[in-house]
Coordinates of C-alpha atoms and ligand atoms in Angstrom, one line a residue:
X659 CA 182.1 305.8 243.7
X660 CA 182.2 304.0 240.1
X661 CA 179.8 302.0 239.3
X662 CA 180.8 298.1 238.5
X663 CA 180.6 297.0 234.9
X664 CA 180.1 293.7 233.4
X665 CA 183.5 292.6 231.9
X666 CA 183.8 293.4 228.6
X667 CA 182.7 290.7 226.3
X668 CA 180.1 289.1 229.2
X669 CA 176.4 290.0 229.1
X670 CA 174.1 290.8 231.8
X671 CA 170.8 289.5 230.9
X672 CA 168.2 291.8 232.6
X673 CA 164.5 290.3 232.0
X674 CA 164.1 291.3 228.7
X675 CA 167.3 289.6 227.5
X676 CA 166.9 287.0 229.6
X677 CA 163.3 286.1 227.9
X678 CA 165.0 286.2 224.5
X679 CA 167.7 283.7 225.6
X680 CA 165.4 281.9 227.2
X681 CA 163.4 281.8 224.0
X682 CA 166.2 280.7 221.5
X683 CA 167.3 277.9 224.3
X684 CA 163.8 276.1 224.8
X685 CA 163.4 275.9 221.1
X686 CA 166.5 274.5 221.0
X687 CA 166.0 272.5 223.6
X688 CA 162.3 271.2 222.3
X689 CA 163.7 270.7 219.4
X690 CA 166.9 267.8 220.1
X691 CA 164.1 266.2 222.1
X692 CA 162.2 265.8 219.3
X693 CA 164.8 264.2 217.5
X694 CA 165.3 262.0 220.5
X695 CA 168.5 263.5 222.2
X696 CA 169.2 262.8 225.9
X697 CA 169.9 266.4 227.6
X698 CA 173.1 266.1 230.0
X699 CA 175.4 268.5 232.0
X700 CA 178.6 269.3 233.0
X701 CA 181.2 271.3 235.0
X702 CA 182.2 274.8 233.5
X703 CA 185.6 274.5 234.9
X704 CA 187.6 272.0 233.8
X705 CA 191.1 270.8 233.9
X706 CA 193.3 272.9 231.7
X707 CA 195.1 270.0 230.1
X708 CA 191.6 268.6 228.8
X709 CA 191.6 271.4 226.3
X710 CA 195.7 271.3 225.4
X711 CA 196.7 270.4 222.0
X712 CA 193.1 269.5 221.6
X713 CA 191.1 272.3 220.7
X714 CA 194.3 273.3 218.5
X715 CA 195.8 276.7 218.6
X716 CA 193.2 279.3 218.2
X717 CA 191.2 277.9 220.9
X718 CA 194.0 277.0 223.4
X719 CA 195.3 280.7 223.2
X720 CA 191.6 282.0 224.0
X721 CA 191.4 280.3 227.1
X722 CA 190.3 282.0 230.8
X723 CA 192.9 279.8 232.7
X724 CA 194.2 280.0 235.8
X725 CA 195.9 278.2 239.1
X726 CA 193.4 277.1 241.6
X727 CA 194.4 277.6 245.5
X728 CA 194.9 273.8 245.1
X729 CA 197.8 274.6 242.6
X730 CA 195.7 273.0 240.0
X731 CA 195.9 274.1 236.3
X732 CA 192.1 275.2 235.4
X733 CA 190.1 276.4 232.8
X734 CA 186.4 277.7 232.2
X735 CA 185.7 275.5 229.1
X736 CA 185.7 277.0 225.2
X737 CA 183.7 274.4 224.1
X738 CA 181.8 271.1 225.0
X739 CA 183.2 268.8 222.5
X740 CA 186.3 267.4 224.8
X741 CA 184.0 267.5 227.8
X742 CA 181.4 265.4 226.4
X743 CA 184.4 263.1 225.0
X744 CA 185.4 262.6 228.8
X745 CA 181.8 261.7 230.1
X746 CA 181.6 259.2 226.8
X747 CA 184.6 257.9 227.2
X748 CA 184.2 256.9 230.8
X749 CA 181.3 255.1 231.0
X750 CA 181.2 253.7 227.0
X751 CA 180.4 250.1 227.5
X752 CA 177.5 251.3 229.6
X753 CA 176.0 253.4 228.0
X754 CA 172.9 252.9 225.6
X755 CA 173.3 253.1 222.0
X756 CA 173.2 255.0 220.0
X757 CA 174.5 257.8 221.9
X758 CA 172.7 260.9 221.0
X759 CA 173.2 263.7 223.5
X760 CA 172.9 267.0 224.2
X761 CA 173.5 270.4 226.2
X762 CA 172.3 273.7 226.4
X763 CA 175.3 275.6 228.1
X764 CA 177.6 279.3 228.5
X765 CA 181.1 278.5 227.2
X766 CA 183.7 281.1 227.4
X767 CA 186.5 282.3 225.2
X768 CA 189.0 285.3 225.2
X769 CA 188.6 286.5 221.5
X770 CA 188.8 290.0 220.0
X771 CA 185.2 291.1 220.5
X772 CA 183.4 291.8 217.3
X773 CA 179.9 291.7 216.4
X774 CA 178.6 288.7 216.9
X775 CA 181.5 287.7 219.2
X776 CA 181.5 287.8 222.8
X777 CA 183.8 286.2 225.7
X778 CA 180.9 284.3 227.0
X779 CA 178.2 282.6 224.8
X780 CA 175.4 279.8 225.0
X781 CA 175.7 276.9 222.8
X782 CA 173.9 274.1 221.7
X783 CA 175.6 271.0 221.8
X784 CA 174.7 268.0 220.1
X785 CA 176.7 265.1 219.5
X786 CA 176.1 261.0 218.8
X787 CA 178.9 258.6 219.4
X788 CA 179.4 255.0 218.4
X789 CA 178.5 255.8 214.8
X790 CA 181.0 255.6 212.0
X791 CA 178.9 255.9 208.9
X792 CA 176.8 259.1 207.4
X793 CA 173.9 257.9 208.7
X794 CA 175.0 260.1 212.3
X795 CA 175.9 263.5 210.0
X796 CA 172.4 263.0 208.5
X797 CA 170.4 263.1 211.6
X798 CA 172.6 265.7 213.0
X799 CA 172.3 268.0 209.8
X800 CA 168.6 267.7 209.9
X801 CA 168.3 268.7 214.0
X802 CA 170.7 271.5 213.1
X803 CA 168.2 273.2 210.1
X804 CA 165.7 272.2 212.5
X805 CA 167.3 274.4 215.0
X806 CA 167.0 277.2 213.0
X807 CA 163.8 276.6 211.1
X808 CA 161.7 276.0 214.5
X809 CA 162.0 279.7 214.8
X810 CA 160.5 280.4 211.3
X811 CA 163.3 280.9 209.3
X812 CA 163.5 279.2 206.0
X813 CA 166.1 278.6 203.1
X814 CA 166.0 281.9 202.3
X815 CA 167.2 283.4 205.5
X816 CA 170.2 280.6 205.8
X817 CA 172.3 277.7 204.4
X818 CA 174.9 275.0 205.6
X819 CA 178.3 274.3 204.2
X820 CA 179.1 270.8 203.8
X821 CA 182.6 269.7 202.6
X822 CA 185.4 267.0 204.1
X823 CA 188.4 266.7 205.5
X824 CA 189.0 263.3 204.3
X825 CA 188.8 264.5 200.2
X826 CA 191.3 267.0 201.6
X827 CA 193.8 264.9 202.7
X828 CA 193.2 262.6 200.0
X829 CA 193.6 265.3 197.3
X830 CA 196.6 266.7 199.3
X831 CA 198.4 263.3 199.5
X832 CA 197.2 262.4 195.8
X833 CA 199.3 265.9 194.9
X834 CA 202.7 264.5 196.8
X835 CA 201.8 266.1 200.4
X836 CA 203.1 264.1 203.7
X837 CA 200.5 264.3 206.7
X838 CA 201.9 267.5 208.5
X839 CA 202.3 269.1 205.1
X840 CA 198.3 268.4 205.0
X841 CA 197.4 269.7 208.4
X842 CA 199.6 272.5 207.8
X843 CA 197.4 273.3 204.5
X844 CA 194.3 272.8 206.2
X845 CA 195.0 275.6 208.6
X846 CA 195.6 278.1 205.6
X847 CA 192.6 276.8 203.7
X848 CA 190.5 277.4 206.6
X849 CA 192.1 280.6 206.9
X850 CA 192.0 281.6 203.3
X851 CA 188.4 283.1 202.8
X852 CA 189.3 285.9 205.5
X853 CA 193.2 286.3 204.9
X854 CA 193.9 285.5 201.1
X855 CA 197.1 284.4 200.5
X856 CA 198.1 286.0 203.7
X857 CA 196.5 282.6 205.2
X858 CA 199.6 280.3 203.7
X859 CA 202.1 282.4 205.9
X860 CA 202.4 279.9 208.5
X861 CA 202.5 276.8 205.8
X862 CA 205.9 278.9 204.1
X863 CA 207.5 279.1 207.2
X864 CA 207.1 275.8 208.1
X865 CA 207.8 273.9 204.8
X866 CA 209.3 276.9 202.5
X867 CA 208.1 278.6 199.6
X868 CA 205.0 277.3 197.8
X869 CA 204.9 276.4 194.5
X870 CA 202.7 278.2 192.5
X871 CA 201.2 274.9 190.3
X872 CA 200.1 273.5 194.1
X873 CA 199.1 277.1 195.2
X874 CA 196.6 277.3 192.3
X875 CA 195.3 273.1 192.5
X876 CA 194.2 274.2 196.0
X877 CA 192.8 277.2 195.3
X878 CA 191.0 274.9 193.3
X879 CA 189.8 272.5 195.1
X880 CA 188.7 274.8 198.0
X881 CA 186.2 276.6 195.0
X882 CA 184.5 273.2 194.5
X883 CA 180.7 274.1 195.1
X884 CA 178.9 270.8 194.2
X885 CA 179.3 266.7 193.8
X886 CA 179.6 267.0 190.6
X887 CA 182.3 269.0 190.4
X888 CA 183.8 267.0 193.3
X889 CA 183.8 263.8 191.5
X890 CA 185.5 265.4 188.0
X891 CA 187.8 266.6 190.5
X892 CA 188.9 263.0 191.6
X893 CA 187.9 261.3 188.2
X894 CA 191.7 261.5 187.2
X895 CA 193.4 261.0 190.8
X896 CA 194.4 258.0 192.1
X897 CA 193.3 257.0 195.5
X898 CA 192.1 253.5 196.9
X899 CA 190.2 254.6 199.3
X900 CA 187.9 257.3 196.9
X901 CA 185.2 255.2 196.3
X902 CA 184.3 254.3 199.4
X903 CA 184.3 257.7 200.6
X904 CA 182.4 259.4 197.9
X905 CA 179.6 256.2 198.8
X906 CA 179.8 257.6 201.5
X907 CA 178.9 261.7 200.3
X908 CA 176.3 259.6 198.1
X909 CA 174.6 258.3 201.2
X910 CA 174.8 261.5 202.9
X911 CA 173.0 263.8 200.6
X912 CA 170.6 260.9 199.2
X913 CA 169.1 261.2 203.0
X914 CA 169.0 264.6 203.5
X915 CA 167.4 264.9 199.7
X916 CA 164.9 262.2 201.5
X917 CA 164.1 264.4 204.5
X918 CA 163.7 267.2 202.3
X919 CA 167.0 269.2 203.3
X920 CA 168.6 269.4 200.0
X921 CA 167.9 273.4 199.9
X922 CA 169.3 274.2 203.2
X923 CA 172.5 271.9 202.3
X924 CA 175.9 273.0 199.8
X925 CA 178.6 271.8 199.2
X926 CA 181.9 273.7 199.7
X927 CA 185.1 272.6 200.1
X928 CA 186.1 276.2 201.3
X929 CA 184.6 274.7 205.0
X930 CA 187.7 272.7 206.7
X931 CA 186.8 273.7 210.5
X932 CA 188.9 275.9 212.8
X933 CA 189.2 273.2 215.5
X934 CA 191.8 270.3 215.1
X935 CA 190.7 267.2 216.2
X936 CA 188.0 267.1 213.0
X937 CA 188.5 264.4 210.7
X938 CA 186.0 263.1 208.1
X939 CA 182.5 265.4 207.1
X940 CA 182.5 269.1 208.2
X941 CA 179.9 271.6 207.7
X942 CA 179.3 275.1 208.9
X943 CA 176.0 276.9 208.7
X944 CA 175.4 281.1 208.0
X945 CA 173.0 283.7 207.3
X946 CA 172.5 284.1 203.6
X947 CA 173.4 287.8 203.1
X948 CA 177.1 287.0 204.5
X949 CA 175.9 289.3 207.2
X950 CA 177.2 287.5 210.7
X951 CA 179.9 285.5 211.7
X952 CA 179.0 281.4 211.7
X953 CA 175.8 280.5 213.3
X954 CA 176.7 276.9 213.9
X955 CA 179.2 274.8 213.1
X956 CA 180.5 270.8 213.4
X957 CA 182.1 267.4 212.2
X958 CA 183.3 264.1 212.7
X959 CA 186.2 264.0 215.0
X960 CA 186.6 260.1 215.2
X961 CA 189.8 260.3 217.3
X962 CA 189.0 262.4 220.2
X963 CA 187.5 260.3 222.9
X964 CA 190.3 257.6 222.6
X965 CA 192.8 260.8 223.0
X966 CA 191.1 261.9 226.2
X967 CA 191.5 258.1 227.8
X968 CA 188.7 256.4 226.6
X969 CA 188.1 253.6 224.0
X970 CA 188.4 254.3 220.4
X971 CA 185.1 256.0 219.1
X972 CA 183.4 257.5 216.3
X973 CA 181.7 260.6 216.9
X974 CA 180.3 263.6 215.2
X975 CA 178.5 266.5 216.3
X976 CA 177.9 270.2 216.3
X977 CA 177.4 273.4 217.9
X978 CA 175.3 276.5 217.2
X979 CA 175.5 279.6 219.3
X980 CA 173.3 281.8 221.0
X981 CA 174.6 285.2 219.7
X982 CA 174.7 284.9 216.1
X983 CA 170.9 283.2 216.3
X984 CA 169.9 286.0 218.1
X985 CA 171.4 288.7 216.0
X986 CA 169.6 286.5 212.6
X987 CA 166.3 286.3 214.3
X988 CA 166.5 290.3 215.1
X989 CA 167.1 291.3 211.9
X990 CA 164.1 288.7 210.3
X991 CA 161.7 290.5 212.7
X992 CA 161.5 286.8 214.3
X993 CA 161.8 287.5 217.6
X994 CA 158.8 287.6 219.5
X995 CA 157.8 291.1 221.4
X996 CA 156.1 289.0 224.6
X997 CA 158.1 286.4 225.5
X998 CA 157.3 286.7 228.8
X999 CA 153.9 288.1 229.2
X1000 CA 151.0 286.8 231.3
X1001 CA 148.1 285.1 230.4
X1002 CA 145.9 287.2 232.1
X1003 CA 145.6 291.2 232.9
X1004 CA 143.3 292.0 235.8
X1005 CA 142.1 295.2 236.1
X1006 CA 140.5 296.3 239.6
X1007 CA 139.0 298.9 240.8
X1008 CA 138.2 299.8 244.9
X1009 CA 139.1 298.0 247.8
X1010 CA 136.4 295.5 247.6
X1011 CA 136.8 294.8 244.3
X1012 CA 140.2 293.9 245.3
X1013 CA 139.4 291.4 247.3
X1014 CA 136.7 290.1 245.1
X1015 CA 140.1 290.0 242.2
X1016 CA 142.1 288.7 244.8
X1017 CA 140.5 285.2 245.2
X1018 CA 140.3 284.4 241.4
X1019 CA 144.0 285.5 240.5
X1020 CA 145.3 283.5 243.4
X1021 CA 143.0 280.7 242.4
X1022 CA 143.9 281.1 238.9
X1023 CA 147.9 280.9 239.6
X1024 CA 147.3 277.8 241.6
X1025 CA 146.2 276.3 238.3
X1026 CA 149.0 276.9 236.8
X1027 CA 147.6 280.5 234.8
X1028 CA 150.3 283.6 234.6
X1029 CA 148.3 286.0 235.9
X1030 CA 149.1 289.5 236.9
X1031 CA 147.9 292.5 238.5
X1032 CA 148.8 296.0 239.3
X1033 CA 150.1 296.3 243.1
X1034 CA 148.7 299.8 243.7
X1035 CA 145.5 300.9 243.2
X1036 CA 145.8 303.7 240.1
X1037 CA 143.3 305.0 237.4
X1038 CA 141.5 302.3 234.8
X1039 CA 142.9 304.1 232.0
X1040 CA 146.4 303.3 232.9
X1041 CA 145.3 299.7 234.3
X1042 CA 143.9 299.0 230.1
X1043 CA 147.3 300.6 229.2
X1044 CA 149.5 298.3 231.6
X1045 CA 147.2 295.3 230.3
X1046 CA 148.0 295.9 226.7
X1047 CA 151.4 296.8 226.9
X1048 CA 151.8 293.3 229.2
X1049 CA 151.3 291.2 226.0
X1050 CA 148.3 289.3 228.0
X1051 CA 145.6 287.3 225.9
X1052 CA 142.6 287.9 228.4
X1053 CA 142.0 291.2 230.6
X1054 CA 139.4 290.2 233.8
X1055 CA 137.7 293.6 235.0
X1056 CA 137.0 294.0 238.5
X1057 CA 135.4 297.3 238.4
X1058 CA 132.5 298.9 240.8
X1059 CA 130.3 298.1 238.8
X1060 CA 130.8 294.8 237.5
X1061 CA 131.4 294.3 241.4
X1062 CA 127.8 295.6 242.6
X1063 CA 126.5 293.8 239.2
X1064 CA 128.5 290.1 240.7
X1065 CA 129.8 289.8 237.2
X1066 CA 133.7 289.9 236.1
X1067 CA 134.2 291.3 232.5
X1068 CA 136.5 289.5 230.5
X1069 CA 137.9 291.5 227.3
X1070 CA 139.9 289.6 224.4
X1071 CA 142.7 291.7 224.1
X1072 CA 143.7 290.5 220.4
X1073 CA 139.9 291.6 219.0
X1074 CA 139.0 293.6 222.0
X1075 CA 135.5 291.8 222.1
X1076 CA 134.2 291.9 225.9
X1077 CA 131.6 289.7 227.6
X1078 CA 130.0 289.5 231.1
X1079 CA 130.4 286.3 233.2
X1080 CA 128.8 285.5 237.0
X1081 CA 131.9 285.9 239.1
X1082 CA 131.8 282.8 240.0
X1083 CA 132.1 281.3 236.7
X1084 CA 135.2 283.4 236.1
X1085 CA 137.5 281.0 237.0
X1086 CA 136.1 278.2 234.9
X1087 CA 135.6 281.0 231.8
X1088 CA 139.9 281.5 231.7
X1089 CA 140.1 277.7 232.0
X1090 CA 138.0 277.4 228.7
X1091 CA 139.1 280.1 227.0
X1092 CA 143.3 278.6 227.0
X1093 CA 142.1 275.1 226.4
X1094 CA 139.8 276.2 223.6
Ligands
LIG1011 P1 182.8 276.5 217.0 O1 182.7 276.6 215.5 O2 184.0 276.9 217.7 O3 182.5 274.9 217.3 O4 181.5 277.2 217.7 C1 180.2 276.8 217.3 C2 179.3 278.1 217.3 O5 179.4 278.7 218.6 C3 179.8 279.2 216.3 O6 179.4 279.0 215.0 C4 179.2 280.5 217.0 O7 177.8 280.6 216.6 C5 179.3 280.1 218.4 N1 180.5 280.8 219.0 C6 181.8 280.3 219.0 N2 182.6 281.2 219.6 C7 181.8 282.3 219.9 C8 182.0 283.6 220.6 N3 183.2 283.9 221.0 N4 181.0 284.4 220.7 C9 179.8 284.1 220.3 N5 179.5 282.9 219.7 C10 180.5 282.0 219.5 C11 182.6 274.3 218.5 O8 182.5 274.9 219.5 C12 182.6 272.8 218.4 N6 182.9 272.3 219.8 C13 181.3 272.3 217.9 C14 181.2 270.8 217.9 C15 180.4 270.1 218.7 N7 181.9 270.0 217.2 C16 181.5 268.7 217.5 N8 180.6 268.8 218.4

């Protein structure tokens, strides 16, 4: 009979894998606590109309969907955004502000598998609500880098695109363009650094040929790599509500300049964001050698949660992915080899001495100690081998002798140094040694 397979695109995390996932998601997860996120949870299935018209195209055609046998329209969710817009928007007025939330979570999506692409991938979600101003994108900027540097990567290994939909449609509008004309745009500027001029295809079939003079002012605009070059841009356009906004870009990188950010931060109006309920700051972050698909990516999206039902507010928020992260911290050598691996190694020899081993390990677990031990009785040579290989910090040695001598030898297994202690001490001996 065939074996079953996974389906293709879906992982099976066997121990190893597991540890490594577990690994990227508890730094994650320290990490929004430290910046003082509330952690919350939600269905995986969830009606299909939440994500309809919504996520916009791309997403919506990606979708696992399907009837339920209560003839409801389902789907397993793409992405948390519209989710966490419905558990907002529900309970607003009670809710503690500011909002700062977020989620550690599989989402799934039918795309084209490609490296760093699956059809079902862990995110991390964080979002605040209830913010207008660029005070929300700098705290969520700086938990993002944090994301990434709390596994010891640095500037050097990645980098964050920061541009804005709103100079986009202001530049757009400044240039004659109505507001579908703009979102039509949009799609092909966000398509333009993969396609080329492929990427205006859908804009011409909508609205007709382009005009070349247009063509080339956004071709432009979407090379603009700093805020200096941004404000020359706008310096002969007219547009009321400009200065505000570029306040606004002021106030955003004069804080992350303040936290220290500035080298993890561009500026690139290339970024406009796949998704289509995004409407103000954008930003997407990626390795630095152009290796891997996005690591992260995220925005304002100020309309969403009155969309879904709920009252009108502001929000912003990002996510960053599992795979991608994984893939970068690989290829930095930053993924540790013992993620999982015991405090302690015992090594035992004879029947007595098993007994004698028995009492401390069990003793030692109690407390709270991974300790572990091999089930059958086989040779010392392979017991040292199965202790090193296990990644353990201390081995305890229950030989014969050490047994007839009622001492337990403890070896350090980083400097190999090796000491005697009375067995009875040996319990108290581990407890000093991992609070030392
Ligand atoms: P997104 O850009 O679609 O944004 O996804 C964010 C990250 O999730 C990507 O940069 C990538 O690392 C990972 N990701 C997405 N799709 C896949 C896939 N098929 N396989 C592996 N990894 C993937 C969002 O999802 C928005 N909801 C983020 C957000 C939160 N915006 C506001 N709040």
């Amino acid at each position: 009979m065939a074996t079953f397979q996974s389906l293709p695109g879906f992982r099976d995390f066997y121990p190893d894998d597991f540890a490594r996932r577990k690994h990227i998601c508890d730094l994650w997860r320290r990490t929004a606590h430290a910046f003082g996120f509330a952690e919350y949870d939600a269905p995986v299935l969830e009606p299909l109309e939440l994500y309809k018209a919504k996520s916009g195209d791309e997403v919506e055609g990606q979708l696992f969907s399907f009837t339920d046998k209560g003839g409801r329209e389902v789907a397993l969710r793409p992405e948390m955004t519209p989710t966490v817009c419905r558990l907002v928007g529900a309970k607003a007025n009670a809710l503690k502000r500011p909002i700062k939330w977020f989620n550690i979570g599989e989402f799934y999506r039918y795309e084209r598998m490609q490296k760093g692409r699956g059809r079902s991938f862990f995110q991390l979600n964080a979002d605040i609500f209830g913010e207008p101003g660029p005070e929300a994108e700098i705290e969520l900027i700086a938990l993002l880098v944090q994301s990434l540097c709390a596994f010891g990567l640095t500037e050097q290994d990645f980098y964050i695109r920061l541009s804005d939909r709103n100079l986009w449609f202001y530049y757009l509008e400044a240039l004659g363009l109505d507001g579908s004309r703009v979102r039509e745009m949009l799609v092909a500027v966000d398509k333009h650094e993969k396609y080329g001029d492929d990427a205006f295809k859908g804009y011409v079939e909508q609205f007709g040929p382009l005009d070349a003079g247009l063509k080339a002012k956004v071709l432009g605009f979407l090379q603009i790599k700093s805020f200096a070059a941004l404000e020359q841009m706008f310096a002969s356009l007219q547009s009321d509500k400009l200065p505000a906004r570029l306040a606004d870009w002021k106030k955003l990188l004069g804080g992350l300049d303040a936290m220290g950010l500035t080298r993890f931060v561009e500026v690139d109006l290339g970024v406009v964001r796949g998704l289509a309920y995004y409407t103000g700051f954008v930003f997407e972050a990626f390795d630095r050698k152009g290796e891997l698909r996005a690591l992260a990516g995220g925005g304002r999206y100020d309309d969403l949660v009155e969309k879904l039902g709920g009252p009108a507010l502001p929000a912003v928020g990002f996510a960053i992915g599992d795979v991608t992260t994984g893939l970068l911290l690989e290829q930095r050598g930053l993924m540790p080899n013992f993620i999982q691996a015991p405090d302690v190694y015992c090594v035992i020899g004879g029947d007595a001495a098993r007994r004698a081993a028995f009492a401390d390990i069990h003793a030692l677990r109690a407390a709270g100690r991974r300790v572990d031990y091999p089930m059958k009785e086989v040779a010392f040579g392979k017991q040292f081998k199965a202790a090193a290989d296990s990644g353990a910090k201390l081995a305890l040695i229950y030989g014969d002798d050490e047994l007839a001598k009622g001492v337990v030898k403890i070896r350090d297994l980083s400097d190999r140094t090796e000491r005697e202690v009375p067995r009875d001490q040996a319990q108290a001996a581990v407890r000093d040694y991992f609070s030392a």
